[in-house]
Amino acid sequence: MMSRDTSSRPLIDLIHDNNLGVSDEEDAFYAHDDGDYLLTPKWRGMNTNPSTRIPRRLQRYFVIYVIAAVVILISWWVYIGPRYAVYRQEQLELGNAAKMGHVKSMTPAFKDLIQVQDLDEKHLPRGDRRLVVVGDVHGCKEELEELLKKVGFRDDKDHLILTGDIVAKGPDSPGVVTLASRIGASCVRGNHEDKILLSIEEINDDHKNSVARAEVDVVDRPSENQEPAVLGTEPELLQLAKSFTEQQLSYLKSCPVILRVGQVGALHNVVVVHAGLVPDVPLEQQDPFQVMNMRTIDLDTLVPSEKRKHTPWEKYWNHQQKRKPAVERTTVIYGHDRKRGKNINKYSMGLDSGCVSGGHLTAMVIKEGGKHKYVQVKCKQYGAYVPQ
Amino acid sequence: MRLSAYAVAVAGAALLRQSVAAPVEIKGDVAPQVVRREDLSQEDKERLKYFHEPGAGNQMGHYDRRYFKGIVSDEERTETQLHMIRAYLEWFRKKGLDTWIAHGTLLGWWWNGKRLPWDWDLDTQVSDATLNYLGKHYNMTTHKYRSEDGKTERTYLMDVGNMIHERVRGDGMNVIDARWIDVSNGLFIDITGLSETHPDTAPGWWSCKNYHKYQTSDLYPMRETMFEGVAAKVPYAYDKILKDEYKEKALVITEFEEHQWDSQQLLWIKTPEQTEKDRQEAADRAEERKKQEEEEAQRKQEEANTQQEEKKDE
């Protein structure tokens, strides 16, 4: 019955709400194909109007720009922003510290300790003569020999400077001293040389006193069952101290705390120390203990410290050098800080790359005009690192 | 058989429990009696103390009672301290005994190799071995001194306390171990001994009786330097010791106790205000003395007068 009814009408009439009759001449026919349901018809109309239409290429770029902006914003929030704030804060603190100025105290000199010495001018890099500065050797004689070979060191033309701590911890301290003195190397006094030389002084002192005491009205010495000279000196250090010959000791004694190298072109004034320097304090008035031991500087007081809790001293050093007229700028080459390793800045070069604990032995090779490069050799692992 | 074994086990366990839980009886003086300085009466303090001062505080606390004649002037104190430390360091050196400068004296050395002008006493340290040696051989010995220019002659007493074998603070009455005393006015150098008080639990830590602690590696090997023009020793890590005791500020502050650091002369100079104040005080004191003398003279005059009159009357 139903089929009969429908057969009399065209099937198309049965389709509910049919719009198949839409003409492809009308805009609406294409509207769905835009696939653009995000925009209201009004905006879509604006875009389709040929006079205000945004080219499709630009539309695509717009999306890319938005994504890029989001990435930039996120990285600013997460990474660059905080870093920039830290940098700003640091610059502010360094600037404030610089304003404070230094108090010049005059700590008296010490016996048998050379505070400052000038490098003989004939050793300055001229022509094909080079200066080779090597970080903490710590008795690694083989590595030092290997490094000199790699650098192509010529005894008659080049001059070697060691940044202190050439002895202790490693396998052949006396050997390194002999090698250094044979090729006429310059050196500075490191904390290890300092301790060894003082310990030897204390032993000799005690010896002298035992003679003096015999002349006094008593026979027994103040400490019969303990040697005061051994106090505070680790047995290994004492043993090492005793292993040096007179000649080797006199070489170590000749190492100043600060070696003033002189003017070397682009490096300006060059100074070699073991640990560090406080800017704006004359070399003669630097505290020798700190020059051999410092790692950081307290920006509130400008007092250096052997601990790590303050600002790295070289940060303040570089900050201050950049603000000086070129002729007054000073570049410091140093060692001591194994933990921070090779640490190259514009006005400070840290060369201790931890040779004795299996790292590298680093040389800074300086040519005429201050042009320089770094050369390294890999070191053997010499047992566990012994904290100083 | 089995039952008896159980009985023994139970009895044994009970006995063990009882004996473990029973309080330990302490007889007599086995338990150490803790005496604190605060609990002591003035009398006890005096009795327990070895060294005595005429009083307390900055003015009176820095003289030895036996030789105290009166508060000395600033000039005499400076002069006394200068010769005293020179004599001390030279005597120790001559005898081959180890000593080094400490506390405020070390801080003064750090600044310019001199005493801090406002410091009331001088401080030195020795190891406990040296302290014992001093007690054994040089206690209560006197030492004559003549300055290099021959103008000053003094006598010093090396006085070692009777409590040097107690190496902890104890009742706190004898934290100073020995003194080097100028017998002309009672001013002195405080000598404290350092000992490794806990070699088992804290080896390498040296302590004085006033709980100043030092690591062996910060003290030794010592450095030889100059103090007030004579050879002196300072600890290896003098810098660290000063910072631990006085903080970084002490190495940069340029105004302290009415003195100002002069970075040209490298000297601590008394501030003008304080100089003026001191002058005023000295003038006041002189005036007072004059007045007293006048009064005394007047009184004597009057006395003489009345006596004369009495004589006349007779």
XYZ file of C-alpha atoms in Angstrom:
702
model
C 0.000 0.000 0.000
C 2.760 2.369 0.968
C 4.748 1.609 -2.100
C 1.889 2.399 -4.255
C 1.510 5.797 -2.636
C 5.151 6.714 -3.016
C 5.342 5.521 -6.576
C 3.057 8.319 -7.588
C 5.461 10.974 -6.121
C 9.134 11.576 -7.063
C 11.380 10.139 -4.425
C 13.146 13.408 -3.909
C 10.039 14.893 -2.397
C 10.351 12.412 0.398
C 13.688 13.812 1.597
C 13.029 15.923 4.593
C 14.325 19.475 4.433
C 16.153 18.907 1.208
C 18.548 21.563 0.008
C 19.881 19.859 -2.973
C 18.424 22.556 -5.019
C 21.097 25.028 -3.883
C 22.641 26.568 -6.839
C 26.420 26.354 -7.257
C 26.225 29.871 -8.468
C 25.683 31.104 -4.932
C 28.420 31.844 -2.368
C 26.722 29.746 0.239
C 27.358 26.682 -1.876
C 31.137 27.032 -1.194
C 30.917 28.262 2.360
C 31.284 24.808 3.949
C 34.359 24.037 1.928
C 36.324 26.762 3.668
C 36.413 24.397 6.609
C 36.436 27.515 8.728
C 33.961 27.200 11.534
C 35.977 29.297 14.023
C 35.082 32.641 12.521
C 31.656 34.211 12.489
C 30.066 34.544 9.035
C 30.525 38.276 9.314
C 34.322 38.008 9.654
C 34.387 35.365 7.023
C 32.540 37.756 4.810
C 35.161 40.405 5.468
C 37.890 38.002 4.541
C 36.202 36.948 1.347
C 35.632 40.500 0.292
C 38.402 40.996 -2.273
C 39.254 44.513 -1.013
C 39.848 43.460 2.632
C 40.902 39.875 2.085
C 44.011 38.626 4.048
C 46.179 36.524 1.749
C 46.321 32.870 2.733
C 50.096 32.986 3.022
C 49.838 35.687 5.641
C 47.204 33.720 7.452
C 49.606 30.817 7.668
C 52.420 33.087 8.914
C 50.135 34.449 11.567
C 49.821 31.031 13.101
C 53.605 30.557 12.982
C 54.139 33.927 14.631
C 51.744 33.110 17.442
C 53.500 29.814 18.132
C 56.896 31.506 18.100
C 55.670 34.164 20.507
C 54.378 31.534 22.892
C 57.704 29.671 22.783
C 59.617 32.879 23.432
C 57.364 33.825 26.314
C 57.649 30.444 27.943
C 61.414 30.332 27.610
C 61.621 33.836 29.071
C 59.539 32.848 32.046
C 61.283 29.586 32.609
C 64.890 30.203 31.666
C 66.090 33.533 30.300
C 64.116 35.775 32.675
C 65.441 34.312 35.907
C 68.959 34.198 34.466
C 68.752 37.785 33.373
C 67.503 38.793 36.829
C 70.437 36.981 38.422
C 72.837 38.669 36.026
C 71.326 42.095 36.750
C 71.517 41.451 40.489
C 75.103 40.306 40.163
C 76.114 43.368 38.189
C 74.417 45.527 40.801
C 76.216 43.797 43.648
C 79.564 43.938 41.864
C 78.969 47.615 41.148
C 78.043 48.325 44.748
C 81.064 46.424 45.972
C 83.283 48.476 43.692
C 81.852 51.687 45.138
C 82.800 50.621 48.631
C 86.532 50.938 48.055
C 89.288 49.154 49.875
C 90.786 49.591 53.275
C 94.523 49.441 53.061
C 95.936 47.516 55.944
C 99.607 46.626 56.259
C 100.030 43.101 57.520
C 103.737 42.631 58.308
C 105.964 40.538 56.076
C 106.791 36.914 56.792
C 110.183 35.358 57.173
C 111.435 33.519 54.042
C 108.450 34.463 51.936
C 108.819 36.613 48.824
C 105.661 38.634 48.277
C 106.221 40.014 44.749
C 108.887 39.386 42.150
C 109.266 40.712 38.602
C 109.883 38.349 35.723
C 113.122 39.055 33.892
C 112.216 41.127 30.829
C 114.231 38.830 28.552
C 111.601 36.117 29.050
C 108.720 38.208 27.668
C 107.284 36.790 24.407
C 109.017 38.529 21.526
C 109.554 37.296 17.985
C 109.321 33.517 18.155
C 109.914 33.454 21.919
C 106.893 32.195 23.798
C 105.688 32.128 27.379
C 104.217 28.813 28.488
C 102.171 28.893 31.684
C 101.182 25.519 33.155
C 98.559 24.845 35.867
C 98.939 22.748 39.041
C 101.384 19.934 38.226
C 101.234 18.217 41.658
C 104.186 15.953 41.024
C 102.938 14.610 37.666
C 106.313 14.704 35.980
C 105.465 12.427 33.052
C 102.477 14.533 32.097
C 104.504 17.740 32.345
C 107.153 16.285 30.030
C 104.475 15.121 27.620
C 102.808 18.530 27.645
C 106.071 20.342 26.968
C 106.671 17.991 24.048
C 103.186 18.634 22.671
C 103.728 22.386 22.960
C 107.066 22.005 21.215
C 108.878 23.648 24.097
C 112.394 24.847 23.282
C 114.563 25.342 26.382
C 116.566 28.134 24.762
C 113.664 30.128 23.329
C 110.548 29.569 25.431
C 110.033 30.311 29.093
C 107.991 28.124 31.417
C 105.972 29.502 34.347
C 104.275 27.156 36.831
C 101.218 28.408 38.723
C 102.163 26.776 42.031
C 101.254 23.475 43.706
C 103.874 21.807 41.584
C 104.457 19.331 44.439
C 102.390 16.997 46.676
C 99.688 14.415 45.926
C 101.265 13.130 42.698
C 103.921 10.480 42.015
C 107.164 12.453 41.585
C 107.321 15.838 43.299
C 111.129 16.038 43.594
C 111.385 15.098 39.904
C 109.120 17.977 38.883
C 111.166 20.459 40.940
C 114.398 19.243 39.368
C 112.916 19.449 35.859
C 111.591 22.961 36.507
C 114.864 24.239 37.877
C 116.850 22.573 35.059
C 114.944 24.375 32.320
C 114.995 27.608 34.333
C 111.232 27.764 34.873
C 109.643 30.467 36.985
C 107.116 29.511 39.622
C 104.801 30.955 42.228
C 104.260 29.723 45.781
C 101.175 27.531 46.101
C 99.485 26.513 49.320
C 101.283 23.173 49.207
C 104.745 24.674 48.757
C 103.857 27.094 51.551
C 102.901 24.352 53.974
C 105.908 22.189 53.138
C 108.392 25.034 53.496
C 106.876 26.158 56.796
C 106.909 22.598 58.127
C 110.573 22.234 57.279
C 111.268 25.556 58.947
C 109.480 24.309 62.056
C 111.524 21.092 62.143
C 114.782 23.016 61.745
C 113.644 25.525 64.332
C 112.999 22.774 66.829
C 116.415 21.364 66.146
C 118.041 24.716 66.809
C 116.068 25.074 70.000
C 117.114 21.728 71.378
C 120.676 22.999 71.231
C 119.696 26.274 72.831
C 117.781 24.451 75.530
C 120.836 22.470 76.528
C 122.513 25.733 77.408
C 119.615 26.735 79.583
C 119.311 25.389 83.101
C 117.195 22.397 82.170
C 117.731 19.106 80.481
C 114.320 17.773 79.538
C 112.514 19.242 76.571
C 109.000 20.668 76.844
C 107.477 17.729 75.089
C 109.322 14.520 75.536
C 106.814 12.198 73.999
C 105.523 14.329 71.174
C 107.348 16.376 68.623
C 105.740 19.794 68.391
C 107.135 20.209 64.899
C 105.043 17.302 63.688
C 101.889 18.911 65.029
C 99.436 19.808 62.321
C 101.553 18.341 59.614
C 100.097 15.310 57.962
C 102.605 12.437 58.033
C 102.609 12.191 54.223
C 103.405 15.882 53.928
C 106.236 15.578 56.422
C 107.630 12.593 54.582
C 107.414 14.510 51.327
C 109.076 17.543 52.920
C 111.985 15.373 53.972
C 112.334 13.850 50.490
C 113.560 17.124 48.940
C 117.241 17.919 48.576
C 118.637 21.288 49.700
C 118.741 22.390 46.065
C 115.133 21.477 45.451
C 114.090 23.285 48.610
C 115.968 26.406 47.662
C 114.199 26.365 44.282
C 110.822 26.152 46.023
C 111.838 28.923 48.449
C 112.692 31.168 45.509
C 109.097 31.090 44.229
C 107.353 34.379 45.047
C 103.703 34.559 46.081
C 103.063 36.931 43.151
C 105.001 36.903 39.871
C 104.671 40.164 37.959
C 105.221 39.155 34.308
C 104.870 42.634 32.799
C 103.137 44.109 29.724
C 102.158 41.489 27.160
C 100.230 43.169 24.315
C 96.507 42.465 24.361
C 96.724 40.819 27.773
C 97.890 44.151 29.238
C 99.699 43.652 32.575
C 100.123 39.958 33.277
C 100.444 38.562 36.795
C 100.753 34.917 37.843
C 99.573 33.759 41.286
C 98.453 30.441 42.719
C 94.896 31.175 43.856
C 93.771 34.731 43.193
C 93.962 38.465 43.778
C 91.701 41.194 45.125
C 91.293 43.964 42.532
C 92.346 47.539 43.367
C 94.772 46.449 46.093
C 98.486 46.950 45.291
C 100.311 43.644 44.837
C 102.574 44.460 47.780
C 99.539 44.779 50.061
C 97.697 41.631 48.994
C 97.252 39.198 51.877
C 99.687 36.375 50.972
C 97.618 33.668 52.676
C 94.657 34.612 50.521
C 96.717 34.939 47.332
C 97.656 31.270 47.866
C 94.230 30.085 49.059
C 91.302 32.261 47.954
C 88.375 30.944 45.950
C 85.708 33.554 46.570
C 85.264 37.135 47.699
C 82.596 38.472 50.039
C 81.035 41.372 48.142
C 79.714 42.947 51.347
C 83.188 43.452 52.772
C 85.545 42.688 49.835
C 87.333 40.201 52.076
C 88.491 37.131 50.126
C 87.925 33.621 51.428
C 89.266 30.128 50.866
C 85.695 28.848 51.172
C 83.170 28.637 48.359
C 80.219 30.373 49.966
C 80.763 33.828 48.416
C 81.105 35.153 44.850
C 83.939 33.615 42.771
C 86.800 36.102 43.053
C 87.476 36.114 39.300
C 83.973 37.418 38.616
C 84.707 40.541 40.610
C 88.192 40.711 39.131
C 86.870 40.740 35.548
C 84.097 43.182 36.444
C 86.675 45.618 37.785
C 89.207 45.279 34.952
C 86.620 46.157 32.285
C 86.075 49.491 34.006
C 89.708 50.522 34.001
C 91.619 52.336 31.272
C 93.354 49.754 29.064
C 96.860 50.451 30.381
C 95.789 49.716 33.944
C 94.069 46.419 33.200
C 95.665 43.284 34.572
C 95.254 39.682 33.482
C 95.738 37.063 36.201
C 96.849 33.548 35.335
C 96.320 31.133 38.212
C 95.620 27.540 39.277
C 94.364 26.159 42.606
C 90.683 25.672 41.847
C 90.504 22.111 40.589
C 86.755 21.926 41.115
C 85.947 24.754 38.724
C 88.610 23.402 36.386
C 89.911 25.242 33.340
C 88.247 28.616 33.716
C 88.945 31.154 30.975
C 87.679 34.737 31.211
C 88.832 37.917 29.519
C 91.088 38.992 32.393
C 91.559 35.757 34.333
C 92.715 32.327 33.233
C 92.327 29.427 35.654
C 94.543 26.559 34.496
C 94.046 23.869 37.147
C 92.223 21.156 35.245
C 92.817 18.494 37.926
C 95.722 16.563 36.428
C 96.561 14.581 39.561
C 92.992 13.342 39.962
C 92.795 12.027 36.412
C 91.914 15.242 34.559
C 94.131 17.216 32.223
C 97.310 19.214 32.497
C 96.762 22.554 30.781
C 99.242 24.988 29.269
C 98.546 28.525 28.105
C 100.948 29.350 25.307
C 101.447 33.097 24.901
C 103.009 34.604 21.790
C 104.157 38.101 21.019
C 101.349 40.650 21.315
C 99.462 38.519 23.803
C 97.996 36.069 21.286
C 97.469 32.831 23.111
C 96.108 29.291 22.878
C 95.562 26.405 25.247
C 97.171 22.984 24.974
C 96.187 19.988 27.119
C 97.297 16.450 27.780
C 95.237 13.760 29.457
C 96.562 12.613 32.830
C 96.706 9.183 34.398
C 94.572 8.522 37.453
C 96.858 8.702 40.464
C 94.750 7.020 43.132
C 91.998 8.707 45.056
C 92.003 12.451 45.347
C 93.364 13.450 48.750
C 91.687 16.606 50.008
C 94.194 19.222 51.048
C 63.018 -33.474 85.009
C 61.629 -31.209 82.321
C 59.622 -29.234 84.849
C 62.677 -28.487 86.971
C 64.534 -27.253 83.888
C 61.658 -24.846 83.150
C 61.645 -23.665 86.741
C 65.346 -22.865 86.597
C 64.948 -21.003 83.308
C 62.043 -18.920 84.627
C 63.836 -18.159 87.885
C 66.983 -17.244 85.984
C 65.130 -14.881 83.671
C 63.372 -13.215 86.584
C 66.651 -12.727 88.414
C 68.302 -11.264 85.316
C 65.448 -8.818 84.821
C 65.666 -7.710 88.404
C 69.385 -7.231 88.387
C 69.291 -5.267 85.127
C 66.448 -3.053 86.239
C 67.863 -2.350 89.718
C 69.202 1.217 90.079
C 72.948 1.504 90.365
C 73.943 2.838 93.702
C 76.423 5.702 93.546
C 78.668 5.981 96.501
C 80.340 9.155 97.642
C 82.076 11.266 95.019
C 81.916 8.969 92.034
C 79.433 11.144 90.162
C 81.070 14.361 89.046
C 79.533 17.395 90.608
C 78.898 20.074 88.036
C 79.777 23.477 89.388
C 78.792 26.491 87.398
C 80.225 29.937 87.726
C 76.737 31.371 88.231
C 76.096 29.142 91.251
C 79.201 30.284 93.093
C 79.137 32.889 95.832
C 81.557 35.790 95.656
C 83.578 34.184 98.406
C 83.813 30.853 96.591
C 84.865 32.611 93.433
C 87.699 34.343 95.218
C 88.776 31.102 96.844
C 88.745 29.089 93.618
C 90.421 31.697 91.478
C 94.173 31.672 91.077
C 94.742 35.046 89.488
C 93.168 38.051 91.173
C 92.462 41.508 89.866
C 91.755 44.604 91.938
C 88.315 44.862 90.318
C 86.309 44.015 87.247
C 85.670 45.746 83.945
C 88.022 47.388 81.511
C 89.630 49.686 84.035
C 90.261 47.411 87.001
C 90.107 43.955 85.431
C 93.448 44.212 83.701
C 95.844 44.552 86.603
C 97.263 41.890 88.859
C 96.099 42.608 92.403
C 99.492 42.002 93.955
C 101.198 44.726 91.943
C 98.348 47.149 91.434
C 99.194 50.647 92.571
C 96.571 52.619 90.729
C 95.103 52.998 87.257
C 97.873 54.005 84.881
C 97.574 56.741 82.262
C 97.033 55.867 78.590
C 100.652 56.740 77.844
C 102.007 54.519 80.584
C 99.768 51.643 79.519
C 100.969 51.942 75.910
C 104.580 52.108 77.001
C 104.182 49.203 79.419
C 102.462 46.967 76.883
C 105.023 47.683 74.192
C 107.975 46.661 76.371
C 106.048 43.814 77.950
C 105.289 42.042 74.666
C 108.823 42.607 73.372
C 110.310 41.182 76.555
C 107.899 38.246 76.451
C 108.540 37.305 72.825
C 112.297 37.679 73.177
C 112.406 35.627 76.349
C 110.420 32.774 74.775
C 112.639 32.871 71.743
C 115.775 32.767 73.810
C 114.478 29.803 75.775
C 113.421 28.013 72.587
C 109.797 27.851 73.688
C 106.911 28.095 71.276
C 104.332 30.792 71.693
C 102.175 32.798 69.339
C 99.963 35.857 69.453
C 96.182 35.474 69.640
C 92.798 37.239 69.795
C 92.928 41.080 69.812
C 96.702 41.022 69.682
C 96.581 38.955 66.473
C 94.029 41.361 64.997
C 96.333 44.281 65.790
C 99.188 42.446 64.086
C 97.017 41.879 60.982
C 96.349 45.592 60.629
C 99.860 46.937 61.011
C 102.046 44.689 63.141
C 101.234 46.650 66.276
C 98.889 46.397 69.246
C 95.396 47.815 68.914
C 95.755 51.022 70.941
C 92.460 50.538 72.764
C 93.204 46.974 73.823
C 93.445 46.591 77.586
C 95.366 43.363 77.621
C 97.579 41.325 75.378
C 96.879 37.708 74.507
C 99.231 34.914 73.641
C 98.819 31.158 73.390
C 101.047 28.152 74.001
C 100.543 24.414 73.579
C 99.727 22.438 76.733
C 103.160 20.812 76.547
C 104.833 24.213 76.684
C 102.472 25.276 79.469
C 103.432 22.306 81.610
C 107.077 22.959 80.909
C 106.664 26.570 81.984
C 104.925 25.478 85.165
C 107.629 22.994 85.975
C 110.658 25.135 85.289
C 109.801 28.797 85.208
C 106.876 29.308 87.545
C 107.291 32.423 89.713
C 110.561 33.379 88.069
C 111.318 37.033 87.468
C 113.018 38.406 84.398
C 114.848 41.670 84.054
C 114.466 43.601 80.847
C 116.241 46.573 79.395
C 114.952 48.175 76.211
C 117.260 48.506 73.215
C 117.784 52.208 73.785
C 118.566 51.458 77.423
C 115.996 53.933 78.654
C 113.476 51.516 80.051
C 114.114 48.848 82.621
C 111.388 46.569 83.836
C 110.955 43.344 85.738
C 108.456 40.683 84.714
C 107.039 37.792 86.665
C 106.194 34.522 84.921
C 103.284 33.248 86.960
C 101.711 29.905 86.040
C 98.336 29.120 87.621
C 97.745 26.058 89.800
C 94.948 24.754 87.588
C 96.912 24.173 84.391
C 96.268 20.439 84.481
C 92.534 20.958 84.288
C 92.173 21.351 80.537
C 88.448 22.135 80.396
C 86.581 25.201 81.559
C 85.449 23.629 84.843
C 83.978 26.244 87.151
C 85.198 28.977 84.819
C 87.325 30.630 87.458
C 90.673 29.743 85.940
C 90.363 30.099 82.170
C 93.681 31.957 82.061
C 96.579 29.584 82.549
C 99.522 31.887 83.088
C 100.522 35.509 83.150
C 103.540 37.612 82.300
C 103.221 40.469 84.743
C 104.947 43.844 84.833
C 105.667 44.113 88.553
C 105.898 47.890 88.438
C 102.195 48.410 87.786
C 100.457 45.031 87.578
C 99.587 45.079 83.856
C 99.991 41.662 82.240
C 99.889 39.407 79.204
C 97.293 36.623 79.381
C 98.797 33.289 78.388
C 96.387 30.495 77.549
C 97.301 26.916 76.779
C 95.658 24.961 73.986
C 95.098 21.248 74.294
C 93.556 18.516 72.269
C 90.816 17.999 74.851
C 89.027 15.149 73.073
C 91.656 13.249 71.082
C 89.272 10.292 70.771
C 86.089 11.983 69.519
C 87.515 15.171 68.054
C 91.134 14.585 67.064
C 92.858 17.583 65.579
C 90.759 20.079 67.502
C 92.576 22.294 69.971
C 90.755 24.190 72.621
C 91.510 26.681 75.359
C 89.624 26.732 78.632
C 87.352 29.463 77.356
C 86.067 27.239 74.521
C 87.987 28.900 71.706
C 88.470 26.048 69.256
C 91.151 25.671 66.631
C 91.940 23.012 64.080
C 95.496 21.718 64.155
C 95.827 22.471 60.446
C 94.865 26.107 61.052
C 97.506 26.501 63.767
C 100.474 24.539 62.443
C 102.923 25.002 60.840
C 103.300 28.472 62.343
C 104.514 31.488 60.387
C 107.289 33.726 61.578
C 106.671 37.441 61.289
C 107.259 40.667 63.225
C 105.162 42.169 66.016
C 106.000 45.509 67.639
C 109.462 45.275 66.136
C 110.416 41.786 67.343
C 110.130 38.328 65.792
C 106.816 36.651 66.599
C 104.831 33.655 65.469
C 101.276 33.618 64.145
C 99.107 30.595 63.296
C 99.261 29.135 59.766
C 95.746 30.237 58.785
C 95.770 33.536 60.696
C 93.202 34.918 58.304
C 90.694 32.162 58.904
C 91.168 32.302 62.678
C 90.535 36.055 62.706
C 87.427 35.713 60.558
C 86.064 32.909 62.715
C 86.560 34.938 65.878
C 85.768 38.482 64.759
C 83.934 38.054 61.388
C 84.973 39.733 58.118
C 83.895 43.134 59.394
C 86.874 43.264 61.738
C 89.181 43.258 58.712
C 87.496 46.202 56.987
C 85.946 48.405 59.654
C 87.986 51.586 59.997
C 86.397 53.124 63.051
C 86.461 51.352 66.354
C 86.515 52.262 70.045
C 87.017 55.966 69.352
C 89.904 55.219 67.011
C 90.142 55.694 63.281
C 92.331 53.841 60.791
C 94.713 56.170 59.002
C 95.519 54.481 55.695
C 98.388 56.895 54.994
C 100.283 56.434 58.233
C 98.953 52.865 58.606
C 98.083 53.582 62.223
C 95.028 53.622 64.456
C 94.584 57.239 65.507
C 92.377 58.397 68.334
C 89.463 60.460 66.992
C 89.685 64.223 67.669
C 86.501 64.067 69.777
C 87.990 61.376 71.980
C 91.296 63.229 72.290
C 89.366 66.267 73.416
C 87.332 64.186 75.841
C 90.452 62.586 77.272
C 92.094 65.973 77.641
C 89.020 67.274 79.427
C 88.961 64.277 81.739
C 92.652 64.627 82.528
C 92.132 68.329 83.236
C 89.170 67.534 85.470
C 91.205 64.975 87.340
C 94.067 67.429 87.785
C 91.647 70.070 89.025
C 90.139 67.640 91.469
C 93.548 66.676 92.741
C 94.534 70.306 93.098
C 91.369 71.019 94.991
C 91.974 68.096 97.276
C 95.539 69.156 97.870
C 94.461 72.674 98.605
C 91.839 71.460 101.004
C 94.366 69.231 102.644
C 96.852 72.064 102.944
C 94.177 74.310 104.335
C 93.140 71.679 106.821
C 96.710 71.195 107.914
C 97.174 74.913 108.213
C 94.076 75.165 110.324
C 95.216 72.264 112.460
C 98.584 73.890 112.934
C 96.880 77.140 113.773
C 94.651 75.581 116.402
C 97.617 73.721 117.828
C 99.533 76.938 118.040
C 96.615 78.618 119.624
C 96.305 75.765 122.064
C 99.982 76.154 122.873
C 99.513 79.853 123.328
C 96.608 79.188 125.614
C 98.795 76.987 127.719
